[in-house]
Amino acid sequence: MLSGGLEDTICAIATPAGEGGIGIVRLSGARALPIAAAIVRLRSGRSLSSIASHTLHLADVRLPSSLKPPQAADAGLSNVFDQALVVYMKGPRSFTGEDIVEIQSHGGSLILSLVCRACLAAGARLATPGEFTKRAFLNGRLDLSQAEAVLDAIRAKSAASLTAAQRQLRGELAREVDVARDALLRLLAQLEAGIDFVGEEIELVGRQELLQTIDGVVALLQRLEATAREGRLLREGARVVITGRANVGKSSLLNRLLKEDRAIVTAVPGTTRDIIEEAIDLDGVMIHLVDTAGIRETDDPLEREGIKRSRSAQKEADLQLVVIDGTVPLNEDDRDLIDQAAAGKHVIAINKADLPLRVAPSVMRSGTTCVALSAKTGDGINRLRVAIRSQLVGGGAEATDGVLVTNVRHQAALDRAGESLAQAKDSVRAGMPNELVAVDIRGAADALGEITGVITTDEILEQIFSTFCIGK
Ligand SMILES: Nc1nc2c(ncn2[C@@H]2O[C@H](COP(=O)(O)OP(=O)(O)OP(=O)(O)O)[C@@H](O)[C@H]2O)c(=O)[nH]1
Ligand SMILES: [Mg+2]
């Protein structure tokens, strides 16, 4: 049984803390209307209970005497505390599926907390974090993946991650997952029907058909899982680590990409010692750009520590941007750095192209993206931006087409479903009885059900909604 205290009417400040032109206190539950009626009087003189759903009304907010600031009473001020617009949304046609009243008052934190406390005094309970969205889920307004997408959309920092969240919010992930789950449930029904006939030599599903269906679902899950890496990049931003020998222009390039003089640039090799990290929006994709100490032999203990840090930053990179000084021929150190970067995603920047170049892009190994540019003049920087972006998100097509798995919980559930199906296939091949195969298929179907929330526990819900803010 999923608890939720659904019988309570909950209330919270729905707008962010701080000052604003307006702020909103939100009530949801069976008593939303009578509780709101206790503190607002419509200017039209009508009673709140008589207004039509989804209409907006001007009202005076009145505080119970227990909440009125003493000075107000002393000054003989009326008990009208603020003006507000009040909107009523009758359930089930509301976000939570319950009656909702939103009081839009002036947006000061004291005003809002008083309005909220007045609602509490009139019988509401303070909402727990994410409780409005949790109710939307429990009342069937959203599946679990959509509820999570609400938070992702709020937190999205780049256009691409917002698009991914919006797709999930529209239920696109849930639809794909349901297709897979339905296929498994149909298979399960057939298997279980077959189990009853054991001994009567009736086989309802042939081994071949069984394997084929499982393979079909596995392929679908793999397609979803393949999007997870890109999904994580969109959600958290990609780490792009700038590496290269000392003095090749790494910090100059960082500054150029940031469009500000963030890192110190000098003609002296070994300028950068610490790791410098800044976020940029690369045409809708968030990037954490990391500048590192140039790699070279040195006796300076400080610089050695910097180089050590460069090495570990390289290992954590989603993409390495190897900078080369194009005015001198490639040396061993350059080649080593390029070889190390070649194990993962990488782009090579042949810098200082404002001077005569002595390194041609053609000397690089095939398949490597090379861009000649000048950090000094800015020439070639746009080509570099495009190259980095397309390495990370495949040219941008995937960032907007199709569902992306951006959530670690979903990824883990897909993994578990995949494992159960692999197990099921082994059992089929080994000629195990259908009962055993059915156990694994059931396991996979349940794991998928956790994504949309058809299968869920209080614990899972608690984990998800506790990361929300109060009022959402
Ligand atoms: N002509 C020219 N000079 C450049 C360019 N980029 C950087 N430089 C110069 O190269 C020198 C080193 O630049 P930095 O950006 O400090 O190089 P770095 O790779 O960060 O150096 P370390 O931090 O010492 O490893 C400076 O004198 C820059 O002005 C470029 O595109 N063209
Ligand atoms: Mg530097």
Coordinates of C-alpha atoms and ligand atoms in Angstrom, one line a residue:
M1 CA 0.0 0.0 0.0
L2 CA 1.4 3.4 -0.9
S3 CA 1.1 5.9 1.8
G4 CA 0.8 9.5 0.9
G5 CA -1.6 11.0 3.4
L6 CA -3.8 11.6 0.4
E7 CA -6.7 12.6 2.5
D8 CA -4.9 15.8 3.8
T9 CA -5.1 19.1 2.0
I10 CA -1.5 20.2 1.5
C11 CA -0.1 23.7 1.0
A12 CA 3.2 25.3 0.2
I13 CA 4.9 28.3 -1.3
A14 CA 5.3 27.3 -5.0
T15 CA 7.5 30.2 -6.1
P16 CA 11.3 30.5 -5.3
A17 CA 12.5 32.1 -2.1
G18 CA 13.3 35.8 -2.4
E19 CA 11.5 38.8 -3.6
G20 CA 9.3 38.8 -6.7
G21 CA 6.5 40.8 -8.3
I22 CA 4.2 38.0 -7.3
G23 CA 4.5 34.8 -5.4
I24 CA 2.2 31.8 -5.3
V25 CA 0.9 29.7 -2.4
R26 CA -0.6 26.5 -3.7
L27 CA -3.2 24.3 -2.0
S28 CA -4.2 20.8 -3.1
G29 CA -6.7 18.4 -1.7
A30 CA -10.4 17.9 -1.0
R31 CA -10.5 20.9 1.3
A32 CA -8.5 23.3 -0.9
L33 CA -11.6 25.5 -1.6
P34 CA -13.0 25.8 1.9
I35 CA -9.5 26.5 3.3
A36 CA -8.8 29.2 0.7
A37 CA -12.3 30.6 1.5
A38 CA -11.3 31.1 5.1
I39 CA -8.6 33.6 4.1
V40 CA -9.6 35.3 0.9
R41 CA -12.7 37.4 0.0
L42 CA -13.4 37.8 -3.6
R43 CA -13.8 41.5 -4.7
S44 CA -16.8 40.5 -6.7
G45 CA -18.5 39.6 -3.5
R46 CA -19.2 36.1 -4.7
S47 CA -18.4 33.2 -2.5
L48 CA -15.3 31.2 -3.5
S49 CA -17.3 28.0 -3.6
S50 CA -19.5 29.4 -6.4
I51 CA -16.7 30.2 -8.9
A52 CA -16.2 28.1 -12.0
S53 CA -13.1 25.9 -12.4
H54 CA -10.1 27.3 -14.2
T55 CA -11.1 31.0 -13.7
L56 CA -9.1 33.8 -12.1
H57 CA -10.5 36.2 -9.5
L58 CA -9.3 39.3 -7.7
A59 CA -9.5 38.9 -3.9
D60 CA -8.4 40.4 -0.6
V61 CA -6.3 38.2 1.6
R62 CA -7.2 38.3 5.3
L63 CA -5.1 36.9 8.1
P64 CA -6.5 35.3 11.2
S65 CA -5.9 37.5 14.2
S66 CA -3.4 35.1 15.6
L67 CA -1.1 35.9 12.6
K68 CA -1.6 39.6 12.3
P69 CA 1.5 41.7 13.1
P70 CA 0.7 43.5 16.5
Q71 CA 1.6 46.9 14.9
A72 CA -1.2 46.4 12.3
A73 CA -3.7 46.0 15.1
D74 CA -2.3 49.0 17.0
A75 CA -2.5 51.2 13.9
G76 CA -6.1 50.2 13.5
L77 CA -5.5 48.8 10.0
S78 CA -8.2 46.7 8.5
N79 CA -7.6 43.0 8.5
V80 CA -7.1 43.0 4.8
F81 CA -3.5 42.0 4.5
D82 CA -2.8 41.8 0.7
Q83 CA -4.4 41.6 -2.6
A84 CA -4.2 38.5 -4.6
L85 CA -5.5 36.7 -7.7
V86 CA -7.0 33.4 -6.9
V87 CA -7.4 30.6 -9.3
Y88 CA -9.3 27.4 -8.7
M89 CA -8.7 24.2 -10.7
K90 CA -11.2 21.5 -9.9
G91 CA -9.9 17.9 -9.8
P92 CA -9.3 15.8 -11.7
R93 CA -8.5 18.4 -14.3
S94 CA -5.5 19.8 -12.3
F95 CA -1.8 19.0 -12.0
T96 CA -2.3 16.8 -8.9
G97 CA -5.7 15.5 -10.0
E98 CA -7.2 17.0 -6.9
D99 CA -8.9 20.3 -6.2
I100 CA -6.2 23.0 -6.4
V101 CA -6.4 26.6 -5.4
E102 CA -3.5 29.0 -6.1
I103 CA -3.2 32.3 -4.3
Q104 CA -1.1 34.7 -6.2
S105 CA -0.1 37.5 -3.8
H106 CA 2.7 39.9 -3.8
G107 CA 6.0 38.1 -3.9
G108 CA 7.7 38.9 -0.6
S109 CA 9.0 36.1 1.6
L110 CA 7.2 37.4 4.7
I111 CA 3.9 37.9 2.8
L112 CA 4.1 34.4 1.3
S113 CA 5.0 32.8 4.6
L114 CA 2.0 34.5 6.3
V115 CA -0.4 33.4 3.5
C116 CA 1.0 29.9 3.9
R117 CA 0.6 30.0 7.7
A118 CA -2.9 31.3 7.3
C119 CA -3.7 28.2 5.2
L120 CA -2.2 26.0 7.8
A121 CA -4.2 27.7 10.5
A122 CA -7.3 27.0 8.4
G123 CA -6.6 23.3 8.3
A124 CA -4.0 22.6 5.6
R125 CA -0.9 20.6 6.2
L126 CA 2.5 21.8 4.9
A127 CA 3.5 19.8 1.8
T128 CA 6.6 17.6 1.9
P129 CA 9.2 18.0 -0.8
G130 CA 7.8 17.0 -4.2
E131 CA 4.4 16.1 -2.7
F132 CA 2.3 17.9 -5.3
T133 CA 4.1 15.9 -8.1
K134 CA 3.9 12.7 -6.0
R135 CA 0.1 13.2 -5.8
A136 CA 0.0 13.8 -9.5
F137 CA 1.7 10.3 -9.9
L138 CA -0.5 8.6 -7.2
N139 CA -3.6 10.0 -8.8
G140 CA -2.5 8.7 -12.2
R141 CA -1.9 12.2 -13.8
L142 CA 1.7 11.3 -14.6
D143 CA 3.7 8.1 -14.7
L144 CA 6.8 8.0 -12.6
S145 CA 9.2 8.9 -15.4
Q146 CA 7.1 11.9 -16.2
A147 CA 7.1 13.0 -12.6
E148 CA 10.9 12.8 -12.6
A149 CA 10.9 14.8 -15.8
V150 CA 9.2 17.7 -14.1
L151 CA 12.2 18.0 -11.9
D152 CA 14.6 17.6 -14.8
A153 CA 12.8 20.3 -16.7
I154 CA 13.0 22.7 -13.8
R155 CA 16.7 22.0 -13.4
A156 CA 17.6 22.0 -17.1
K157 CA 20.5 24.4 -17.7
S158 CA 20.8 23.9 -21.5
A159 CA 18.4 23.8 -24.4
A160 CA 19.3 20.2 -25.2
S161 CA 18.7 18.9 -21.6
L162 CA 15.4 20.8 -21.5
T163 CA 14.3 19.2 -24.8
A164 CA 15.2 15.7 -23.4
A165 CA 13.2 16.5 -20.2
Q166 CA 10.2 17.7 -22.2
R167 CA 10.2 14.6 -24.3
Q168 CA 10.1 12.5 -21.1
L169 CA 7.5 14.7 -19.7
R170 CA 5.3 14.1 -22.7
G171 CA 5.5 10.4 -21.8
E172 CA 7.7 9.3 -24.7
L173 CA 10.1 7.2 -22.6
A174 CA 7.1 5.6 -20.8
R175 CA 5.6 4.7 -24.2
E176 CA 8.8 2.9 -25.4
V177 CA 9.2 1.1 -22.1
D178 CA 5.6 0.0 -22.2
V179 CA 6.0 -1.5 -25.6
A180 CA 8.8 -3.6 -24.3
R181 CA 7.0 -4.5 -21.1
D182 CA 3.8 -5.4 -22.9
A183 CA 5.7 -7.8 -25.2
L184 CA 7.1 -9.5 -22.1
L185 CA 3.8 -9.7 -20.3
R186 CA 2.2 -11.3 -23.4
L187 CA 5.0 -13.8 -23.5
L188 CA 4.6 -14.4 -19.8
A189 CA 0.8 -15.1 -20.2
Q190 CA 1.6 -17.7 -22.9
L191 CA 4.3 -19.3 -20.8
E192 CA 2.1 -19.5 -17.8
A193 CA -0.8 -20.9 -19.7
G194 CA 1.7 -23.5 -21.0
I195 CA 2.8 -24.4 -17.5
D196 CA -0.7 -25.6 -16.7
F197 CA -0.5 -28.0 -19.5
V198 CA 2.7 -29.6 -18.5
G199 CA 2.6 -33.3 -19.0
E200 CA -0.1 -33.0 -21.6
E201 CA 2.6 -32.3 -24.2
I202 CA 1.2 -29.1 -25.3
E203 CA 3.7 -26.4 -26.0
L204 CA 2.0 -23.0 -26.5
V205 CA 5.2 -21.1 -27.3
G206 CA 7.9 -22.6 -29.4
R207 CA 11.5 -22.2 -28.3
Q208 CA 12.3 -20.3 -31.4
E209 CA 9.4 -17.9 -31.0
L210 CA 10.4 -17.4 -27.4
L211 CA 14.0 -16.5 -28.3
Q212 CA 12.8 -14.2 -31.0
T213 CA 10.5 -12.2 -28.8
I214 CA 13.2 -11.9 -26.1
D215 CA 15.7 -10.7 -28.7
G216 CA 13.2 -8.1 -30.0
V217 CA 12.8 -6.7 -26.5
V218 CA 16.6 -6.8 -25.8
A219 CA 17.2 -4.8 -29.0
L220 CA 14.7 -2.2 -27.9
L221 CA 16.3 -1.9 -24.5
Q222 CA 19.7 -1.7 -26.0
R223 CA 18.6 1.2 -28.2
L224 CA 17.4 3.0 -25.1
E225 CA 20.5 2.2 -23.1
A226 CA 22.7 3.5 -25.9
T227 CA 21.2 6.9 -25.4
A228 CA 22.0 6.9 -21.7
R229 CA 25.6 8.1 -22.1
E230 CA 24.5 11.0 -24.2
G231 CA 21.6 11.6 -21.8
R232 CA 24.0 11.9 -18.9
L233 CA 26.1 14.4 -20.9
L234 CA 23.0 16.5 -21.4
R235 CA 22.0 16.3 -17.8
E236 CA 25.3 16.9 -16.1
G237 CA 27.2 18.6 -18.9
A238 CA 30.3 17.1 -20.6
R239 CA 33.8 17.5 -19.3
V240 CA 36.1 18.8 -22.0
V241 CA 39.7 18.7 -20.8
I242 CA 42.2 20.8 -22.7
T243 CA 45.6 19.1 -22.8
G244 CA 48.9 19.7 -24.5
R245 CA 52.5 20.6 -24.0
A246 CA 53.5 23.7 -22.1
N247 CA 53.0 27.0 -23.9
V248 CA 51.0 25.7 -26.9
G249 CA 48.1 28.1 -26.0
K250 CA 45.8 26.0 -23.9
S251 CA 44.8 28.8 -21.6
S252 CA 44.5 31.2 -24.5
L253 CA 42.1 28.8 -26.1
L254 CA 40.1 28.4 -22.8
N255 CA 39.8 32.2 -22.6
R256 CA 38.7 32.4 -26.2
L257 CA 36.0 29.8 -25.8
L258 CA 34.8 31.5 -22.6
K259 CA 35.0 34.9 -24.2
E260 CA 36.8 36.3 -21.1
D261 CA 40.3 36.5 -19.7
R262 CA 39.8 33.8 -17.1
A263 CA 43.2 32.0 -17.1
I264 CA 46.6 33.7 -17.0
V265 CA 48.4 33.6 -20.3
T266 CA 52.2 34.3 -20.6
A267 CA 55.0 33.6 -23.0
V268 CA 56.6 31.6 -20.2
P269 CA 56.1 27.8 -20.4
G270 CA 54.6 26.3 -17.2
T271 CA 52.2 29.2 -16.5
T272 CA 49.1 27.2 -15.6
R273 CA 49.6 25.1 -12.4
D274 CA 46.1 24.5 -11.1
I275 CA 43.1 23.0 -12.8
I276 CA 40.8 25.7 -14.1
E277 CA 37.2 24.8 -14.7
E278 CA 34.4 26.9 -16.3
A279 CA 31.0 26.0 -17.7
I280 CA 30.0 27.1 -21.2
D281 CA 26.9 26.6 -23.3
L282 CA 28.0 25.1 -26.6
D283 CA 25.0 25.6 -28.8
G284 CA 22.6 24.1 -26.3
V285 CA 24.9 21.5 -24.8
M286 CA 26.5 22.3 -21.4
I287 CA 30.2 21.8 -21.3
H288 CA 32.6 22.0 -18.3
L289 CA 35.8 23.3 -19.9
V290 CA 38.9 22.3 -18.0
D291 CA 42.3 24.0 -18.5
T292 CA 45.3 22.1 -17.2
A293 CA 49.1 22.5 -16.7
G294 CA 51.1 21.9 -19.8
I295 CA 52.8 18.5 -19.9
R296 CA 56.6 18.7 -19.8
E297 CA 59.6 17.6 -17.8
T298 CA 60.2 19.9 -14.9
D299 CA 61.9 20.0 -11.5
D300 CA 59.6 22.6 -10.1
P301 CA 57.5 20.7 -7.4
L302 CA 54.5 23.0 -7.8
E303 CA 54.4 22.5 -11.6
R304 CA 54.9 18.7 -11.1
E305 CA 51.8 18.6 -8.9
G306 CA 50.0 20.6 -11.6
I307 CA 51.0 18.0 -14.2
K308 CA 49.9 15.2 -12.0
R309 CA 46.5 16.8 -11.8
S310 CA 46.5 17.3 -15.6
R311 CA 47.0 13.5 -15.9
S312 CA 44.1 12.7 -13.6
A313 CA 41.8 15.3 -15.3
Q314 CA 42.6 13.6 -18.7
K315 CA 41.3 10.3 -17.3
E316 CA 37.9 11.9 -16.3
A317 CA 37.4 13.6 -19.6
D318 CA 34.3 13.0 -21.8
L319 CA 36.4 14.5 -24.5
Q320 CA 40.0 15.6 -24.7
L321 CA 40.9 18.7 -26.6
V322 CA 44.6 18.3 -27.5
V323 CA 46.2 21.6 -28.3
I324 CA 49.3 21.6 -30.6
D325 CA 51.6 24.5 -31.4
G326 CA 51.3 24.5 -35.2
T327 CA 54.3 26.6 -35.7
V328 CA 56.7 23.9 -34.7
P329 CA 56.9 20.3 -35.9
L330 CA 55.1 17.7 -33.8
N331 CA 57.4 16.2 -31.2
E332 CA 57.3 13.0 -29.1
D333 CA 55.3 14.6 -26.3
D334 CA 52.6 15.8 -28.8
R335 CA 52.4 12.3 -30.2
D336 CA 52.1 10.7 -26.8
L337 CA 49.3 13.1 -25.8
I338 CA 47.5 12.4 -29.1
D339 CA 47.9 8.6 -28.6
Q340 CA 46.5 8.8 -25.1
A341 CA 43.6 10.9 -26.2
A342 CA 42.8 8.6 -29.1
A343 CA 41.4 6.0 -26.7
G344 CA 38.4 8.2 -26.1
K345 CA 36.6 11.1 -27.8
H346 CA 39.0 13.7 -28.8
V347 CA 39.6 16.7 -31.0
I348 CA 43.0 18.1 -32.0
A349 CA 43.4 21.9 -32.2
I350 CA 46.4 23.0 -34.3
N351 CA 46.9 26.4 -32.7
K352 CA 48.7 29.6 -33.7
A353 CA 47.4 29.4 -37.3
D354 CA 47.8 33.2 -37.5
L355 CA 51.5 32.3 -38.0
P356 CA 53.0 30.1 -40.7
L357 CA 52.0 26.5 -39.8
R358 CA 54.5 23.6 -39.8
V359 CA 52.0 20.9 -38.8
A360 CA 49.4 19.9 -41.4
P361 CA 46.2 18.3 -40.4
S362 CA 47.0 15.4 -42.7
V363 CA 49.8 14.2 -40.5
M364 CA 47.2 13.1 -37.9
R365 CA 45.9 9.5 -37.9
S366 CA 42.8 9.0 -40.0
G367 CA 39.5 9.4 -38.2
T368 CA 40.8 12.1 -36.0
T369 CA 39.1 15.5 -36.1
C370 CA 41.6 18.3 -36.5
V371 CA 40.9 21.9 -36.6
A372 CA 43.5 24.6 -37.4
L373 CA 42.8 27.8 -35.5
S374 CA 44.2 30.8 -33.7
A375 CA 43.3 31.3 -30.1
K376 CA 44.9 34.8 -30.6
T377 CA 42.7 36.0 -33.4
G378 CA 39.7 33.7 -33.0
D379 CA 40.0 32.3 -36.5
G380 CA 38.6 28.7 -36.6
I381 CA 37.0 28.8 -33.2
N382 CA 33.5 28.2 -34.6
R383 CA 34.8 25.2 -36.5
L384 CA 36.2 23.9 -33.2
R385 CA 32.9 24.4 -31.4
V386 CA 31.1 22.5 -34.1
A387 CA 33.7 19.7 -34.0
I388 CA 33.5 19.3 -30.2
R389 CA 29.7 19.4 -30.2
S390 CA 29.4 16.8 -32.9
Q391 CA 31.8 14.5 -31.2
L392 CA 29.8 14.7 -28.0
V393 CA 26.2 14.5 -29.3
G394 CA 26.7 13.2 -32.8
G395 CA 26.1 16.4 -34.7
G396 CA 23.1 17.4 -32.6
A397 CA 20.6 15.2 -34.3
E398 CA 20.3 12.9 -31.4
A399 CA 19.9 15.7 -28.9
T400 CA 16.5 16.5 -30.3
D401 CA 15.4 13.3 -32.1
G402 CA 14.0 10.4 -30.1
V403 CA 13.9 9.6 -26.5
L404 CA 17.0 9.9 -24.3
V405 CA 17.5 8.1 -21.1
T406 CA 18.9 10.8 -18.8
N407 CA 18.1 9.3 -15.4
V408 CA 20.4 7.0 -13.6
R409 CA 17.5 5.2 -11.9
H410 CA 16.1 4.4 -15.4
Q411 CA 19.4 3.3 -16.6
A412 CA 19.8 0.9 -13.7
A413 CA 16.3 -0.5 -14.3
L414 CA 17.1 -1.1 -18.0
D415 CA 20.4 -2.8 -16.9
R416 CA 18.5 -5.1 -14.6
A417 CA 15.9 -5.9 -17.2
G418 CA 18.7 -6.7 -19.7
E419 CA 20.3 -9.1 -17.2
S420 CA 17.1 -10.9 -16.5
L421 CA 16.5 -11.3 -20.3
A422 CA 20.0 -12.7 -20.8
Q423 CA 19.3 -15.1 -18.0
A424 CA 16.0 -16.1 -19.6
K425 CA 17.7 -16.8 -22.9
D426 CA 20.3 -19.0 -21.3
S427 CA 17.5 -21.0 -19.6
V428 CA 15.7 -21.4 -22.9
R429 CA 18.8 -22.6 -24.7
A430 CA 19.7 -25.0 -21.8
G431 CA 16.2 -26.5 -22.2
M432 CA 15.1 -25.4 -18.7
P433 CA 11.4 -25.7 -17.9
N434 CA 9.1 -22.8 -18.7
E435 CA 8.5 -22.0 -15.0
L436 CA 12.2 -21.0 -14.7
V437 CA 12.2 -18.9 -17.9
A438 CA 9.0 -17.2 -16.7
V439 CA 10.7 -16.1 -13.4
D440 CA 13.3 -14.2 -15.4
I441 CA 10.8 -12.7 -17.8
R442 CA 8.8 -11.6 -14.9
G443 CA 11.9 -10.0 -13.4
A444 CA 12.6 -8.1 -16.6
A445 CA 9.0 -6.9 -16.8
D446 CA 9.0 -5.7 -13.2
A447 CA 12.3 -3.8 -13.7
L448 CA 10.7 -2.0 -16.6
G449 CA 7.6 -1.4 -14.6
E450 CA 9.7 0.5 -12.0
I451 CA 10.6 3.1 -14.7
T452 CA 7.0 4.1 -15.2
G453 CA 6.0 3.3 -11.7
V454 CA 3.4 0.6 -12.3
I455 CA 5.7 -1.4 -10.0
T456 CA 6.8 0.7 -7.2
T457 CA 7.4 0.9 -3.5
D458 CA 7.2 3.6 -0.8
E459 CA 11.0 3.5 -0.7
I460 CA 11.5 4.2 -4.4
L461 CA 8.9 7.1 -4.2
E462 CA 10.5 8.5 -1.1
Q463 CA 13.9 8.5 -2.8
I464 CA 12.6 10.2 -5.9
F465 CA 10.4 12.9 -4.4
S466 CA 12.7 13.8 -1.5
T467 CA 15.0 15.4 -4.1
F468 CA 12.3 17.8 -5.1
C469 CA 11.8 21.2 -3.5
I470 CA 8.8 21.9 -1.3
G471 CA 6.0 23.4 -3.4
K472 CA 6.7 21.3 -6.5
Ligands
LIG1 N1 50.6 33.8 -32.3 C1 49.9 33.2 -31.5 N2 50.3 33.1 -30.2 C2 49.5 32.4 -29.3 C3 48.3 31.8 -29.7 N3 47.7 31.2 -28.6 C4 48.6 31.4 -27.6 N4 49.7 32.2 -28.0 C5 50.8 32.6 -27.2 O1 51.4 31.4 -26.7 C6 51.9 31.7 -25.3 C7 51.4 30.6 -24.4 O2 50.0 30.8 -24.3 P1 49.2 30.1 -23.1 O3 47.8 30.2 -23.4 O4 49.7 30.6 -21.8 O5 49.7 28.6 -23.3 P2 49.4 27.4 -22.3 O6 49.4 26.2 -23.2 O7 48.3 27.6 -21.4 O8 50.8 27.4 -21.5 P3 51.1 26.7 -20.0 O9 50.0 27.0 -19.1 O10 52.4 27.2 -19.7 O11 51.1 25.2 -20.3 C8 51.5 33.1 -25.0 O12 52.6 34.0 -25.3 C9 50.3 33.4 -26.0 O13 50.2 34.7 -26.3 C10 47.9 32.0 -31.1 O14 46.8 31.5 -31.5 N5 48.7 32.7 -31.9
MG2 MG 48.1 27.7 -19.4

